[in-house]
Amino acid sequence: LFSTVTILGSLHKYKNNLCFHFTDIDNSGYVSDYELQDLFKEASLPLPGYKVREIVEKIIAVTDSNKDGRINFEEFVSIIQELKSKDVSKSFRKSINKKQGITAIGGTSAISSEGTQHSYSEEEKVAFVKWINKALEDDPDCKHLLPMNPSDASLFKSLADGILLCKMINFSQPDTIDERAINKKKLTPFTVSENLNLALNSASAIGCTVVNIGSQDLQEGKPHLVLGLLWQIIKVGLFADIEISRNEALIALLNEGEELDQLMKLSPEELLLRWVNYHLANAGWQKISNFSQDIKDSRAYYHLLNQIAPKGDGFDELPIKIDFSGFHDKNDLRRAEYMLQQADKLGCRQFVTPADVVSGNPKLNLAFVANLFNTYPALHKPDNSSYDLNLLEGESKEERTFRNWMNSLGVSPYVNHLYSDLSDALIIFQLYDMTRVPVDWNHVNKPPYPLLGGNMRKIENCNYAVELGKTKAKFSLVGIAGHDLNEGNPTLTLALVWQLMRRYTLNVLSDLGEGEKVNDEIIIKWVNQTLAKANKKTSITSFKDKSISTSLPVLDLIDAIAPKAVRPEMVKREDLSYEDKLNNAKYAISVARKIGARIYALPDDLVEVKPKMVMTVFACLMGRGLNKVK
């Protein structure tokens, strides 16, 4: 195995500036773990995923000076500078341990119990513990675990049985997990493992990247993995309504001369920044451009709080006065504390301490602002009704499922909007890579795209993506051209994305079947044979079979693969109303995830018998069944 020292030595071949711009493929001004992984490939160092993860964690722990989980140019240069040290390995160890607010743990890796260090942020742990304590304080199933103590390691122990994780997923994205599937009493190592599988597969279904996390990691409470997963789950909840189709008042943030479709392409982070600046402009205060450096003195926060605090105008609305007496305090920490006391009046003190504000912790300040937005947006939808209402429809369930699938695989950048975020095909190329369609990356135009002719570069990418689909992946892409992807043609884009998801699913099955090609007929035959062997009365003729709307063939198949996983009293078998069918479907999908099937489909897909998504459900269960045999 290559050591971190070897990797850093290989990076030395690159000139700093050129290397940074080459590595920063999405032109975000930062290098992400995905982009670093790309760089390792370029350096002819093909590494397994777990090794890349270890190396990236070490690099970020040492070089990420502002603790935002990303590497900017200055931090990137410091990686290269590190090479000049005679004993890089030693200095890595030292600098990890020296980091303020960073706790280092030796030997938590499954690969090596010596010489491996992972780090985690004490501030994040404290913030997440307080958020969970508040979110779940009234949940009777969590009474034995809450409240957790923010100052010790109880978080990692409390999450070990999977109950809190399942509850937090439902808090962030209601109804993701059917509560009936959570094991709550008389827990054994097996039922705990089931809960953790349920949590991981459900987190994946809402778009969290869980590629390198197993139930064992969570059971052992590996802090860096636990906090990484928790942040993703919390962020899904915080960002859920920061989206124009779900909150039309965001239209008020349109700039002069800006079209609505441009505003709709912004990420939740960008919308939050614009929201803060909208209120700062109304307060006559200067704009901010980040949630780190620009908010350290708390003064922008003071003005934001003053703008969003209720004025007592509405019916039954009491005014909340923001006290500015701490605004001019000369001490940054004291000023931050006074500001947070004002935020507390709004019930929004979560996520940051005065020290987090003054240090400019971007992750926790982003969470603080998102919570403020969700509680007091203080926006009014403009009366002007000249907007294209079709744009405000929001994504379909199918589009959301595809987007969550992509994000769960760790594509970069994160896909917030299915069509506009695929318009340069970079995400599609990553998915090709993951589905073993060879991509010639030298043939791919990477950001930054020039102002003049930039869209032509994106169209060239899209043309290449369609060509790969037709020639290498053997997809059916009749009538699809590059400009269809670039313009975000829904029907044609979904046709390509579906075939990618199908290929990904079938690859998993093919691997379990030692390379044997798998198709719909093979899956249906396996399903029926497995049901018959278990003496079940259900069977399916195709993925359009109407009996699938009851979810009974799915539940019987789960029972055949994992006896006792399905509790018979939870399943209704006769005289089924629509509600009964939906309840069966919710239970079936949660139990399937609980036994280890990574299912992205929604309950409605089963009830409405959507053939494509139905196919993925049976394919994932076949994968679970074959895995059991192996």
mmCIF file of N, CA and C in Angstrom, residues 309-321 346 376:
data_model
loop_
_atom_site.group_PDB
_atom_site.id
_atom_site.type_symbol
_atom_site.label_atom_id
_atom_site.label_comp_id
_atom_site.label_asym_id
_atom_site.label_seq_id
_atom_site.Cartn_x
_atom_site.Cartn_y
_atom_site.Cartn_z
ATOM 1 N N ALA A 309 -36.301 39.805 12.686
ATOM 2 C CA ALA A 309 -37.064 39.687 13.935
ATOM 3 C C ALA A 309 -38.489 40.193 13.728
ATOM 4 N N PRO A 310 -39.496 39.473 14.266
ATOM 5 C CA PRO A 310 -40.892 39.897 14.111
ATOM 6 C C PRO A 310 -41.094 41.331 14.622
ATOM 7 N N LYS A 311 -41.862 42.100 13.863
ATOM 8 C CA LYS A 311 -42.086 43.516 14.220
ATOM 9 C C LYS A 311 -43.440 43.714 14.904
ATOM 10 N N GLY A 312 -44.197 42.607 15.033
ATOM 11 C CA GLY A 312 -45.515 42.725 15.668
ATOM 12 C C GLY A 312 -46.587 43.181 14.709
ATOM 13 N N ASP A 313 -46.307 43.093 13.392
ATOM 14 C CA ASP A 313 -47.274 43.565 12.396
ATOM 15 C C ASP A 313 -48.425 42.573 12.193
ATOM 16 N N GLY A 314 -48.104 41.303 12.296
ATOM 17 C CA GLY A 314 -49.106 40.279 11.977
ATOM 18 C C GLY A 314 -50.053 40.024 13.128
ATOM 19 N N PHE A 315 -51.134 39.322 12.813
ATOM 20 C CA PHE A 315 -52.127 38.950 13.824
ATOM 21 C C PHE A 315 -51.483 38.005 14.842
ATOM 22 N N ASP A 316 -51.647 38.288 16.100
ATOM 23 C CA ASP A 316 -51.092 37.442 17.177
ATOM 24 C C ASP A 316 -49.564 37.397 17.169
ATOM 25 N N GLU A 317 -48.905 38.320 16.472
ATOM 26 C CA GLU A 317 -47.436 38.299 16.407
ATOM 27 C C GLU A 317 -46.873 39.327 17.379
ATOM 28 N N LEU A 318 -46.067 38.855 18.295
ATOM 29 C CA LEU A 318 -45.453 39.773 19.264
ATOM 30 C C LEU A 318 -44.126 40.276 18.716
ATOM 31 N N PRO A 319 -43.824 41.553 18.897
ATOM 32 C CA PRO A 319 -42.544 42.065 18.406
ATOM 33 C C PRO A 319 -41.380 41.537 19.239
ATOM 34 N N ILE A 320 -40.252 41.299 18.585
ATOM 35 C CA ILE A 320 -39.021 40.906 19.299
ATOM 36 C C ILE A 320 -37.971 41.966 18.987
ATOM 37 N N LYS A 321 -37.517 42.650 20.016
ATOM 38 C CA LYS A 321 -36.558 43.746 19.810
ATOM 39 C C LYS A 321 -35.132 43.223 19.913
ATOM 40 N N LEU A 346 -34.925 34.701 19.286
ATOM 41 C CA LEU A 346 -35.684 34.160 18.157
ATOM 42 C C LEU A 346 -35.750 32.627 18.210
ATOM 43 N N TYR A 376 -37.267 32.315 10.502
ATOM 44 C CA TYR A 376 -37.756 33.668 10.185
ATOM 45 C C TYR A 376 -37.223 34.136 8.820
#
